[in-house]
Amino acid sequence: MAQPAGPLDSPWTRRYASAPDASVRLVCLPHAGGSAPFYNELAKALSPDVEVVAVQYPGRLERWRDPLMENLAELADVLTGELLPLTEGDFALFGHSLGTTVAFEVARRLQAQGRTPVHLFASGRGAPSRHRREFATRPDDRTLLQLMRGLGGTDPRVLEDEELMRLALPVLRADYTLLDSYRYVPGPPLDCPVTALNGKEDHKVTPADAEAWREHTTGSFDSLVFPGGHFYLVDQRAEVTGTITARLADSRDRHGH
């Protein structure tokens, strides 16, 4: 796959493994409070066959000066424009939690512009049609810390570090405000296969929430459950990597590649 000259230098995208001969590009979108390096290990595991491009949301790490966004539709609009140059060849989208909802909305927008992904991987989030608000009002620090402890995926020592939390909590609060701004608007389904991936002990996503993704595609659908909670994919990286590789191969075979 030829590397485009400009877009990967965008503030919005990061690459962690070289894959110049990859046949497909996988755009990965992080969870609430997350950032692009969350996909570092996945990128290395999938290369050289799949090129991973991880999205870097504003307001974190080297983008700490950029204003946090609190409207999901606006974020999806901006991201669609940023990612459009990366969709000239075969591409797929992988989102986790918040990133899944953003990935779905980006996929809808790209499809409307004639750029349909070959696959959507919906991790740790129920179907958009079953979206529920996380908070009735803007959460305070204590509420956010309780949420982080409940979801797992964060070292308890980090949660006790007041300086780190002083930096992390505003980002997390903005991301949940962004997620709670989401209103699903019915529209044409995606014309690509969808795979739902969830942790067995993740109580945020019910089996019905996962199964409802079927309504959002004209393509094939499957729902996979892995051992673990909301951040199952950290401990189940090898299994998740294998699933992605197999599904992308199937999707590209259907496209005649």
Coordinates of N, CA and C in Angstrom, one line a residue:
M1 N 0.9 -1.2 0.0 CA 0.0 0.0 0.0 C 0.9 1.2 0.0
A2 N 0.7 2.1 -1.0 CA 1.5 3.3 -1.1 C 1.1 4.2 0.1
Q3 N 2.1 4.9 0.7 CA 1.8 5.8 1.8 C 1.5 7.2 1.3
P4 N 0.3 7.7 1.7 CA 0.0 9.1 1.3 C 1.0 10.0 2.0
A5 N 1.3 11.1 1.3 CA 2.4 12.0 1.8 C 2.0 12.8 3.0
G6 N 0.8 13.4 2.9 CA 0.4 14.3 4.0 C -0.4 13.8 5.1
P7 N -1.5 13.1 4.9 CA -2.5 12.9 6.0 C -1.9 12.2 7.2
L8 N -0.9 11.3 7.1 CA -0.4 10.7 8.3 C 0.4 11.6 9.2
D9 N 0.7 12.8 8.7 CA 1.4 13.7 9.5 C 0.4 14.6 10.2
S10 N -0.9 14.3 10.1 CA -2.0 15.1 10.7 C -1.9 15.0 12.2
P11 N -2.3 16.0 12.9 CA -2.4 15.9 14.4 C -3.4 14.8 14.8
W12 N -4.3 14.4 13.9 CA -5.3 13.4 14.3 C -4.9 11.9 14.1
T13 N -3.8 11.6 13.5 CA -3.5 10.2 13.2 C -2.1 9.9 13.6
R14 N -1.9 8.6 14.1 CA -0.6 8.1 14.5 C -0.4 6.7 13.9
R15 N 0.8 6.4 13.5 CA 1.2 5.1 13.1 C 2.3 4.6 14.1
Y16 N 2.2 3.3 14.5 CA 3.2 2.8 15.4 C 4.0 1.6 14.9
A17 N 3.6 1.2 13.6 CA 4.4 0.1 13.0 C 4.3 0.3 11.5
S18 N 5.5 0.2 10.9 CA 5.6 0.4 9.4 C 5.0 -0.9 8.7
A19 N 4.1 -0.6 7.7 CA 3.5 -1.7 7.0 C 3.3 -1.2 5.5
P20 N 4.4 -1.0 4.8 CA 4.4 -0.4 3.5 C 3.7 -1.3 2.5
D21 N 3.7 -2.6 2.7 CA 3.1 -3.6 1.8 C 1.7 -4.1 2.2
A22 N 1.1 -3.4 3.2 CA -0.2 -3.8 3.7 C -1.2 -3.7 2.7
S23 N -2.2 -4.7 2.7 CA -3.2 -4.7 1.7 C -4.5 -3.9 2.2
V24 N -4.5 -3.6 3.5 CA -5.7 -2.9 4.0 C -5.2 -2.1 5.2
R25 N -5.9 -1.0 5.4 CA -5.6 0.0 6.5 C -6.7 -0.1 7.5
L26 N -6.4 -0.2 8.8 CA -7.3 -0.3 9.9 C -7.2 1.0 10.7
V27 N -8.3 1.8 10.7 CA -8.3 3.0 11.5 C -8.9 2.7 12.9
C28 N -8.2 3.0 13.9 CA -8.6 2.6 15.3 C -8.9 3.8 16.1
L29 N -10.1 3.8 16.8 CA -10.5 4.9 17.5 C -10.6 4.6 19.0
P30 N -10.0 5.4 19.9 CA -9.9 5.1 21.3 C -11.2 5.3 22.1
H31 N -11.2 4.8 23.3 CA -12.2 4.9 24.3 C -12.2 6.2 25.0
A32 N -13.2 6.5 25.8 CA -13.3 7.7 26.6 C -12.1 7.8 27.5
G33 N -11.4 8.9 27.5 CA -10.2 9.1 28.3 C -9.0 8.5 27.7
G34 N -9.1 7.8 26.5 CA -8.0 7.1 25.9 C -7.3 7.9 24.8
S35 N -6.3 7.4 24.3 CA -5.5 8.1 23.3 C -4.9 7.1 22.3
A36 N -4.3 7.6 21.3 CA -3.8 6.7 20.2 C -2.8 5.6 20.7
P37 N -1.9 5.8 21.6 CA -1.0 4.8 22.0 C -1.7 3.5 22.5
F38 N -3.0 3.6 22.9 CA -3.7 2.4 23.3 C -3.6 1.3 22.3
Y39 N -3.4 1.7 21.0 CA -3.4 0.7 19.9 C -2.0 0.4 19.4
N40 N -1.0 0.8 20.2 CA 0.4 0.6 19.8 C 0.7 -0.9 19.6
E41 N 0.4 -1.7 20.6 CA 0.7 -3.2 20.6 C -0.1 -3.8 19.5
L42 N -1.4 -3.4 19.3 CA -2.2 -4.0 18.2 C -1.6 -3.7 16.9
A43 N -1.1 -2.5 16.7 CA -0.5 -2.1 15.4 C 0.7 -3.0 15.1
K44 N 1.6 -3.3 16.1 CA 2.7 -4.1 15.9 C 2.3 -5.6 15.6
A45 N 1.3 -6.0 16.3 CA 0.8 -7.4 16.1 C 0.2 -7.6 14.7
L46 N -0.4 -6.6 14.2 CA -1.1 -6.8 12.9 C -0.2 -6.5 11.7
S47 N 0.9 -5.8 11.9 CA 1.8 -5.5 10.8 C 2.6 -6.8 10.4
P48 N 3.1 -7.0 9.2 CA 3.0 -6.0 8.1 C 1.8 -6.1 7.2
D49 N 0.9 -7.1 7.5 CA -0.3 -7.3 6.6 C -1.3 -6.2 6.7
V50 N -1.5 -5.6 7.9 CA -2.5 -4.6 8.1 C -1.8 -3.4 8.6
E51 N -2.1 -2.2 8.0 CA -1.5 -1.0 8.5 C -2.5 -0.3 9.5
V52 N -2.1 -0.2 10.7 CA -3.0 0.5 11.7 C -2.7 1.9 11.8
V53 N -3.7 2.7 11.7 CA -3.7 4.2 11.9 C -4.6 4.5 13.1
A54 N -4.0 4.9 14.1 CA -4.7 5.2 15.4 C -5.1 6.7 15.4
V55 N -6.3 7.0 15.8 CA -6.8 8.3 15.9 C -6.3 8.9 17.3
Q56 N -5.9 10.2 17.2 CA -5.5 10.9 18.4 C -6.5 12.1 18.6
Y57 N -7.4 11.9 19.6 CA -8.4 13.0 19.9 C -7.6 14.2 20.4
P58 N -8.2 15.4 20.3 CA -7.6 16.6 20.8 C -7.6 16.6 22.4
G59 N -6.7 17.4 23.0 CA -6.8 17.7 24.4 C -6.0 16.7 25.2
R60 N -5.2 15.8 24.6 CA -4.4 14.8 25.4 C -3.1 14.6 24.8
L61 N -2.1 14.1 25.6 CA -0.7 13.9 25.2 C -0.2 15.1 24.5
E62 N 0.4 14.9 23.3 CA 1.0 16.0 22.6 C 0.0 17.0 22.0
R63 N -1.3 16.6 22.1 CA -2.4 17.6 21.6 C -3.0 18.2 22.8
W64 N -2.3 18.3 23.9 CA -2.9 18.9 25.2 C -3.4 20.3 25.0
R65 N -2.8 21.0 24.1 CA -3.2 22.4 23.9 C -4.5 22.6 23.1
D66 N -4.8 21.5 22.3 CA -6.0 21.6 21.5 C -7.2 21.5 22.3
P67 N -8.2 22.3 22.0 CA -9.5 22.2 22.8 C -10.1 20.9 22.8
L68 N -10.6 20.4 24.0 CA -11.4 19.2 24.0 C -12.7 19.4 23.3
M69 N -13.2 18.3 22.7 CA -14.5 18.4 22.0 C -15.6 17.7 22.8
E70 N -16.7 18.3 22.8 CA -17.8 17.8 23.7 C -19.1 17.5 22.9
N71 N -19.0 17.4 21.5 CA -20.1 17.1 20.7 C -19.7 16.0 19.7
L72 N -20.4 14.9 19.8 CA -20.0 13.7 19.0 C -20.2 13.9 17.5
A73 N -21.3 14.5 17.1 CA -21.5 14.8 15.7 C -20.5 15.7 15.1
E74 N -20.1 16.7 15.9 CA -19.0 17.6 15.4 C -17.7 16.8 15.3
L75 N -17.4 16.0 16.2 CA -16.1 15.2 16.2 C -16.2 14.3 14.9
A76 N -17.3 13.6 14.7 CA -17.4 12.7 13.6 C -17.2 13.5 12.2
D77 N -17.8 14.7 12.2 CA -17.6 15.5 11.0 C -16.2 15.9 10.7
V78 N -15.5 16.3 11.7 CA -14.1 16.7 11.6 C -13.2 15.5 11.2
L79 N -13.4 14.4 11.9 CA -12.7 13.2 11.7 C -12.9 12.6 10.3
T80 N -14.1 12.7 9.8 CA -14.4 12.2 8.4 C -13.5 13.0 7.4
G81 N -13.4 14.3 7.6 CA -12.6 15.1 6.7 C -11.1 14.7 6.8
E82 N -10.7 14.5 8.0 CA -9.3 14.1 8.3 C -8.9 12.8 7.7
L83 N -9.9 11.8 7.8 CA -9.6 10.5 7.4 C -9.8 10.2 5.9
L84 N -10.6 11.1 5.2 CA -11.0 10.9 3.8 C -9.8 10.5 2.9
P85 N -8.6 11.2 3.1 CA -7.5 10.9 2.2 C -6.9 9.5 2.5
L86 N -7.2 8.9 3.6 CA -6.7 7.6 3.9 C -7.6 6.5 3.5
T87 N -8.7 6.8 2.8 CA -9.7 5.8 2.4 C -9.7 5.5 0.9
E88 N -8.6 5.8 0.2 CA -8.6 5.6 -1.2 C -8.5 4.1 -1.5
G89 N -7.7 3.4 -0.7 CA -7.7 1.9 -0.8 C -8.6 1.2 0.1
D90 N -8.5 -0.1 0.3 CA -9.3 -0.8 1.3 C -9.0 -0.3 2.7
F91 N -10.0 -0.1 3.4 CA -9.9 0.4 4.8 C -11.0 -0.2 5.7
A92 N -10.7 -0.4 6.9 CA -11.7 -0.8 7.9 C -11.6 0.1 9.1
L93 N -12.6 0.0 10.0 CA -12.6 0.8 11.2 C -12.8 -0.1 12.4
F94 N -12.0 0.2 13.5 CA -12.1 -0.5 14.8 C -12.3 0.6 15.8
G95 N -13.3 0.5 16.6 CA -13.5 1.4 17.7 C -13.7 0.6 19.0
H96 N -13.3 1.2 20.1 CA -13.5 0.6 21.4 C -14.3 1.6 22.3
S97 N -15.5 1.2 22.8 CA -16.3 1.9 23.7 C -16.7 3.2 23.0
L98 N -16.4 4.4 23.5 CA -16.7 5.7 22.9 C -16.3 5.6 21.4
G99 N -15.1 5.0 21.2 CA -14.5 5.0 19.8 C -15.4 4.2 18.8
T100 N -16.2 3.3 19.4 CA -17.1 2.5 18.5 C -18.2 3.4 18.0
T101 N -18.8 4.2 18.8 CA -19.9 5.1 18.4 C -19.3 6.1 17.4
V102 N -18.1 6.6 17.7 CA -17.5 7.6 16.7 C -17.2 6.9 15.4
A103 N -16.7 5.7 15.5 CA -16.4 4.9 14.2 C -17.6 4.7 13.4
F104 N -18.7 4.4 14.0 CA -20.0 4.1 13.3 C -20.4 5.4 12.6
E105 N -20.4 6.5 13.3 CA -20.8 7.8 12.7 C -19.8 8.2 11.6
V106 N -18.6 8.0 11.7 CA -17.6 8.3 10.7 C -17.9 7.4 9.5
A107 N -18.1 6.1 9.7 CA -18.4 5.1 8.6 C -19.6 5.6 7.8
R108 N -20.7 6.1 8.5 CA -21.9 6.6 7.8 C -21.5 7.7 6.9
R109 N -20.7 8.6 7.4 CA -20.4 9.8 6.7 C -19.5 9.5 5.5
L110 N -18.5 8.6 5.7 CA -17.7 8.2 4.6 C -18.5 7.4 3.5
Q111 N -19.4 6.5 3.9 CA -20.2 5.8 3.0 C -21.0 6.8 2.1
A112 N -21.5 7.8 2.7 CA -22.3 8.8 2.0 C -21.5 9.5 1.0
Q113 N -20.2 9.5 1.1 CA -19.3 10.1 0.2 C -18.6 9.1 -0.8
G114 N -19.2 7.9 -0.8 CA -18.7 6.8 -1.7 C -17.5 6.1 -1.2
R115 N -17.2 6.2 0.1 CA -16.0 5.5 0.7 C -16.5 4.5 1.8
T116 N -17.0 3.4 1.4 CA -17.5 2.4 2.4 C -16.4 1.5 2.9
P117 N -16.2 1.4 4.2 CA -15.2 0.5 4.7 C -15.5 -1.0 4.4
V118 N -14.4 -1.8 4.4 CA -14.6 -3.2 4.1 C -15.1 -3.9 5.4
H119 N -15.0 -3.3 6.6 CA -15.4 -3.9 7.8 C -15.5 -2.9 8.9
L120 N -16.4 -3.1 9.8 CA -16.5 -2.3 11.0 C -16.4 -3.2 12.2
F121 N -15.4 -3.0 13.1 CA -15.3 -3.7 14.4 C -15.8 -2.9 15.5
A122 N -16.9 -3.3 16.2 CA -17.6 -2.6 17.2 C -17.3 -3.2 18.5
S123 N -16.3 -2.7 19.3 CA -15.8 -3.3 20.5 C -16.3 -2.5 21.7
G124 N -16.8 -3.2 22.7 CA -17.2 -2.6 24.0 C -18.3 -1.6 24.0
R125 N -19.2 -1.7 23.0 CA -20.3 -0.7 22.9 C -21.5 -1.3 22.2
G126 N -22.6 -1.2 22.7 CA -23.8 -1.7 22.1 C -24.2 -0.9 20.8
A127 N -25.2 -1.3 20.1 CA -25.6 -0.7 18.8 C -26.0 0.7 19.1
P128 N -25.8 1.6 18.1 CA -26.2 3.0 18.3 C -27.7 3.2 18.6
S129 N -28.5 2.3 18.0 CA -30.0 2.4 18.2 C -30.4 2.1 19.7
R130 N -29.4 1.5 20.4 CA -29.7 1.2 21.9 C -28.8 2.1 22.8
H131 N -28.4 3.2 22.2 CA -27.5 4.1 23.0 C -28.3 4.7 24.3
R132 N -27.6 4.7 25.4 CA -28.1 5.2 26.6 C -27.1 6.2 27.2
R133 N -27.7 7.3 27.8 CA -26.8 8.2 28.4 C -26.1 7.6 29.6
E134 N -24.9 8.0 29.8 CA -24.1 7.5 31.0 C -24.4 8.3 32.2
F135 N -24.6 9.6 32.1 CA -24.8 10.5 33.2 C -26.0 11.4 32.9
A136 N -26.8 11.7 33.9 CA -27.9 12.6 33.7 C -27.4 14.1 33.7
T137 N -26.4 14.3 34.5 CA -25.8 15.6 34.6 C -24.2 15.5 34.5
R138 N -23.6 16.6 34.3 CA -22.1 16.6 34.1 C -21.4 15.9 35.4
P139 N -20.6 14.9 35.2 CA -20.1 14.2 36.4 C -19.0 14.9 37.1
D140 N -19.0 14.8 38.5 CA -17.9 15.4 39.2 C -16.7 14.4 39.3
D141 N -15.6 14.8 39.9 CA -14.4 14.0 40.0 C -14.7 12.6 40.7
R142 N -15.4 12.7 41.8 CA -15.6 11.4 42.5 C -16.4 10.4 41.7
T143 N -17.4 10.9 41.0 CA -18.2 10.0 40.1 C -17.3 9.4 39.0
L144 N -16.4 10.2 38.4 CA -15.6 9.7 37.3 C -14.6 8.7 37.9
L145 N -14.0 8.9 39.0 CA -13.1 8.0 39.6 C -13.8 6.6 39.9
Q146 N -15.0 6.7 40.4 CA -15.8 5.5 40.7 C -16.0 4.7 39.4
L147 N -16.3 5.4 38.3 CA -16.5 4.8 37.0 C -15.3 4.1 36.5
M148 N -14.1 4.8 36.6 CA -12.8 4.2 36.2 C -12.5 3.0 37.0
R149 N -12.7 3.0 38.3 CA -12.5 1.8 39.1 C -13.4 0.6 38.7
G150 N -14.6 1.0 38.3 CA -15.6 -0.1 38.0 C -15.2 -0.7 36.6
L151 N -14.8 0.1 35.7 CA -14.5 -0.4 34.3 C -13.2 -1.2 34.3
G152 N -12.3 -0.9 35.2 CA -11.0 -1.6 35.1 C -10.2 -0.9 34.0
G153 N -9.0 -1.5 33.7 CA -8.2 -1.0 32.6 C -7.2 0.1 33.0
T154 N -7.3 0.6 34.2 CA -6.4 1.6 34.7 C -5.8 1.1 36.0
D155 N -4.4 1.2 36.0 CA -3.7 0.8 37.2 C -4.2 1.5 38.5
P156 N -4.5 0.8 39.5 CA -5.0 1.5 40.7 C -4.1 2.5 41.3
R157 N -2.8 2.3 41.1 CA -1.8 3.3 41.5 C -2.0 4.6 40.8
V158 N -2.4 4.5 39.5 CA -2.6 5.7 38.7 C -3.8 6.5 39.3
L159 N -4.8 5.7 39.7 CA -6.0 6.4 40.2 C -5.8 7.1 41.5
E160 N -4.7 6.7 42.2 CA -4.4 7.3 43.5 C -3.5 8.5 43.3
D161 N -2.9 8.7 42.1 CA -2.0 9.8 41.9 C -2.7 11.1 41.6
E162 N -2.8 12.0 42.5 CA -3.6 13.2 42.4 C -3.1 14.0 41.2
E163 N -1.8 14.1 40.9 CA -1.3 14.9 39.8 C -1.8 14.3 38.5
L164 N -1.7 13.0 38.3 CA -2.1 12.4 37.1 C -3.6 12.6 36.9
M165 N -4.4 12.4 38.0 CA -5.8 12.5 37.9 C -6.2 14.0 37.6
R166 N -5.4 14.9 38.0 CA -5.7 16.3 37.7 C -5.7 16.6 36.2
L167 N -4.8 15.8 35.5 CA -4.7 15.9 34.1 C -5.7 15.1 33.4
A168 N -6.0 13.9 33.9 CA -6.8 12.9 33.2 C -8.3 13.2 33.3
L169 N -8.8 13.7 34.5 CA -10.2 13.8 34.7 C -10.9 14.8 33.8
P170 N -10.3 16.0 33.5 CA -11.0 16.9 32.6 C -11.2 16.2 31.2
V171 N -10.2 15.4 30.8 CA -10.3 14.7 29.5 C -11.5 13.7 29.5
L172 N -11.5 12.9 30.6 CA -12.6 11.9 30.7 C -13.9 12.6 30.8
R173 N -14.0 13.7 31.6 CA -15.3 14.4 31.7 C -15.8 14.9 30.3
A174 N -14.9 15.5 29.6 CA -15.2 16.0 28.2 C -15.7 14.8 27.3
D175 N -15.0 13.7 27.4 CA -15.3 12.5 26.6 C -16.7 12.0 26.9
Y176 N -17.0 11.9 28.2 CA -18.4 11.4 28.6 C -19.5 12.5 28.2
T177 N -19.1 13.7 28.3 CA -20.0 14.8 27.8 C -20.3 14.6 26.4
L178 N -19.2 14.3 25.6 CA -19.3 14.1 24.2 C -20.2 12.9 23.9
L179 N -20.0 11.8 24.6 CA -20.7 10.6 24.4 C -22.2 10.8 24.8
D180 N -22.5 11.6 25.8 CA -23.9 11.8 26.2 C -24.5 12.8 25.3
S181 N -23.8 13.5 24.5 CA -24.4 14.4 23.5 C -25.0 13.6 22.3
Y182 N -24.6 12.4 22.2 CA -25.0 11.6 21.0 C -26.5 11.3 21.0
R183 N -27.1 11.5 19.8 CA -28.4 11.2 19.5 C -28.4 10.4 18.2
Y184 N -28.8 9.1 18.3 CA -28.9 8.3 17.1 C -30.0 8.8 16.2
V185 N -29.6 9.0 14.9 CA -30.6 9.4 13.9 C -30.7 8.3 12.9
P186 N -31.8 7.6 12.8 CA -31.9 6.5 11.8 C -31.6 7.0 10.4
G187 N -30.9 6.1 9.7 CA -30.5 6.4 8.3 C -30.2 5.1 7.6
P188 N -29.6 5.2 6.4 CA -29.3 4.0 5.6 C -28.3 3.1 6.4
P189 N -28.4 1.8 6.4 CA -27.4 0.9 7.1 C -26.1 0.9 6.4
L190 N -25.1 0.5 7.1 CA -23.8 0.3 6.4 C -23.8 -0.8 5.4
D191 N -23.0 -0.7 4.4 CA -23.0 -1.8 3.4 C -21.7 -2.6 3.6
C192 N -21.3 -2.8 4.8 CA -20.1 -3.6 5.1 C -20.4 -4.6 6.2
P193 N -19.7 -5.7 6.4 CA -19.8 -6.5 7.5 C -19.5 -5.8 8.8
V194 N -20.2 -6.2 9.9 CA -19.9 -5.7 11.2 C -19.7 -6.8 12.2
T195 N -18.6 -6.7 13.0 CA -18.3 -7.6 14.0 C -18.4 -6.9 15.4
A196 N -19.2 -7.4 16.3 CA -19.3 -6.9 17.6 C -18.3 -7.8 18.5
L197 N -17.5 -7.1 19.3 CA -16.6 -7.8 20.2 C -16.8 -7.2 21.6
N198 N -17.0 -8.1 22.6 CA -17.3 -7.6 24.0 C -16.7 -8.6 25.0
G199 N -16.5 -8.1 26.2 CA -16.0 -8.9 27.3 C -17.2 -9.6 28.0
K200 N -17.1 -10.8 28.4 CA -18.2 -11.5 29.0 C -18.6 -10.8 30.3
E201 N -17.7 -10.2 31.0 CA -18.1 -9.6 32.3 C -18.3 -8.1 32.2
D202 N -18.4 -7.6 30.9 CA -18.7 -6.2 30.7 C -20.2 -5.9 30.8
H203 N -20.6 -5.4 32.0 CA -22.1 -5.2 32.2 C -22.6 -4.0 31.5
K204 N -21.7 -3.2 30.8 CA -22.2 -2.0 30.1 C -22.9 -2.4 28.8
V205 N -22.6 -3.7 28.3 CA -23.1 -4.1 27.0 C -23.8 -5.4 27.2
T206 N -25.2 -5.4 27.1 CA -25.9 -6.6 27.2 C -25.9 -7.4 25.9
P207 N -26.2 -8.7 25.9 CA -26.3 -9.5 24.6 C -27.2 -8.8 23.6
A208 N -28.3 -8.3 24.1 CA -29.3 -7.6 23.2 C -28.6 -6.3 22.6
D209 N -27.9 -5.6 23.4 CA -27.2 -4.4 22.9 C -26.2 -4.8 21.7
A210 N -25.5 -5.9 21.9 CA -24.5 -6.3 20.9 C -25.3 -6.8 19.7
E211 N -26.3 -7.6 19.9 CA -27.0 -8.2 18.8 C -27.7 -7.2 17.9
A212 N -28.1 -6.0 18.5 CA -28.8 -5.0 17.7 C -27.9 -4.4 16.6
W213 N -26.6 -4.6 16.7 CA -25.7 -4.1 15.6 C -26.2 -4.7 14.2
R214 N -26.8 -5.9 14.3 CA -27.3 -6.5 13.1 C -28.2 -5.6 12.2
E215 N -28.9 -4.7 12.9 CA -29.9 -3.8 12.3 C -29.1 -2.7 11.5
H216 N -27.8 -2.5 11.7 CA -27.1 -1.4 11.2 C -26.3 -1.8 10.0
T217 N -26.5 -2.9 9.4 CA -25.7 -3.3 8.2 C -26.5 -4.2 7.3
T218 N -26.2 -4.0 6.0 CA -26.8 -4.9 5.0 C -25.8 -6.1 4.8
G219 N -24.6 -6.0 5.4 CA -23.6 -7.1 5.2 C -23.8 -8.1 6.3
S220 N -22.8 -9.0 6.4 CA -22.8 -10.0 7.4 C -22.6 -9.4 8.8
F221 N -23.0 -10.2 9.8 CA -22.8 -9.7 11.2 C -22.5 -10.9 12.1
D222 N -21.5 -10.7 12.9 CA -21.2 -11.7 14.0 C -20.9 -11.0 15.3
S223 N -21.2 -11.7 16.4 CA -21.0 -11.1 17.7 C -20.1 -12.1 18.5
L224 N -19.0 -11.6 19.0 CA -18.0 -12.4 19.7 C -17.9 -12.0 21.1
V225 N -17.8 -12.9 22.1 CA -17.6 -12.6 23.5 C -16.3 -13.3 24.0
F226 N -15.5 -12.4 24.6 CA -14.2 -12.9 25.1 C -14.2 -12.9 26.6
P227 N -13.3 -13.7 27.2 CA -13.2 -13.6 28.7 C -12.7 -12.2 29.1
G228 N -13.3 -11.7 30.2 CA -12.8 -10.4 30.7 C -13.9 -9.4 30.8
G229 N -13.6 -8.2 31.2 CA -14.5 -7.1 31.4 C -14.5 -6.1 30.2
H230 N -14.7 -4.8 30.6 CA -14.8 -3.8 29.5 C -13.5 -3.7 28.7
F231 N -12.4 -3.9 29.4 CA -11.1 -3.8 28.7 C -10.5 -5.2 28.4
Y232 N -11.4 -6.1 28.0 CA -11.0 -7.5 27.7 C -9.9 -7.6 26.7
L233 N -9.9 -6.6 25.7 CA -8.9 -6.7 24.6 C -7.5 -6.5 25.0
V234 N -7.2 -6.0 26.2 CA -5.9 -5.9 26.7 C -5.3 -7.2 27.0
D235 N -6.1 -8.0 27.7 CA -5.6 -9.4 28.1 C -5.8 -10.4 26.9
Q236 N -6.7 -10.1 26.1 CA -7.0 -11.1 25.0 C -6.5 -10.6 23.6
R237 N -5.3 -9.9 23.7 CA -4.8 -9.3 22.5 C -4.6 -10.3 21.3
A238 N -4.0 -11.4 21.6 CA -3.7 -12.4 20.6 C -5.0 -12.9 19.9
E239 N -6.1 -13.1 20.7 CA -7.3 -13.6 20.2 C -8.0 -12.5 19.3
V240 N -7.9 -11.2 19.8 CA -8.5 -10.1 19.1 C -7.8 -9.9 17.8
T241 N -6.5 -10.0 17.8 CA -5.7 -9.8 16.6 C -6.0 -10.9 15.6
G242 N -6.2 -12.1 16.0 CA -6.5 -13.2 15.1 C -7.9 -13.0 14.5
T243 N -8.8 -12.5 15.3 CA -10.2 -12.2 14.8 C -10.2 -11.1 13.8
I244 N -9.4 -10.0 14.0 CA -9.3 -8.9 13.1 C -8.7 -9.4 11.8
T245 N -7.7 -10.2 11.8 CA -7.0 -10.7 10.7 C -7.9 -11.6 9.8
A246 N -8.6 -12.5 10.5 CA -9.5 -13.4 9.8 C -10.7 -12.6 9.2
R247 N -11.3 -11.7 9.9 CA -12.5 -11.0 9.3 C -12.0 -10.1 8.2
L248 N -10.9 -9.5 8.3 CA -10.4 -8.6 7.2 C -10.2 -9.5 5.9
A249 N -9.6 -10.6 6.1 CA -9.3 -11.5 5.0 C -10.7 -11.9 4.3
D250 N -11.7 -12.3 5.1 CA -13.0 -12.6 4.6 C -13.6 -11.5 3.8
S251 N -13.5 -10.3 4.4 CA -14.2 -9.1 3.8 C -13.5 -8.8 2.5
R252 N -12.2 -8.9 2.4 CA -11.5 -8.6 1.2 C -11.8 -9.6 0.1
D253 N -11.9 -10.9 0.5 CA -12.3 -12.0 -0.4 C -13.6 -11.7 -1.0
R254 N -14.6 -11.2 -0.2 CA -15.9 -10.8 -0.8 C -15.8 -9.7 -1.8
H255 N -14.8 -8.8 -1.6 CA -14.6 -7.7 -2.5 C -13.9 -8.1 -3.8
G256 N -13.4 -9.4 -3.8 CA -12.7 -9.9 -5.0 C -11.3 -9.5 -5.0
H257 N -10.7 -9.2 -3.9 CA -9.2 -8.8 -3.8 C -8.4 -10.1 -3.6

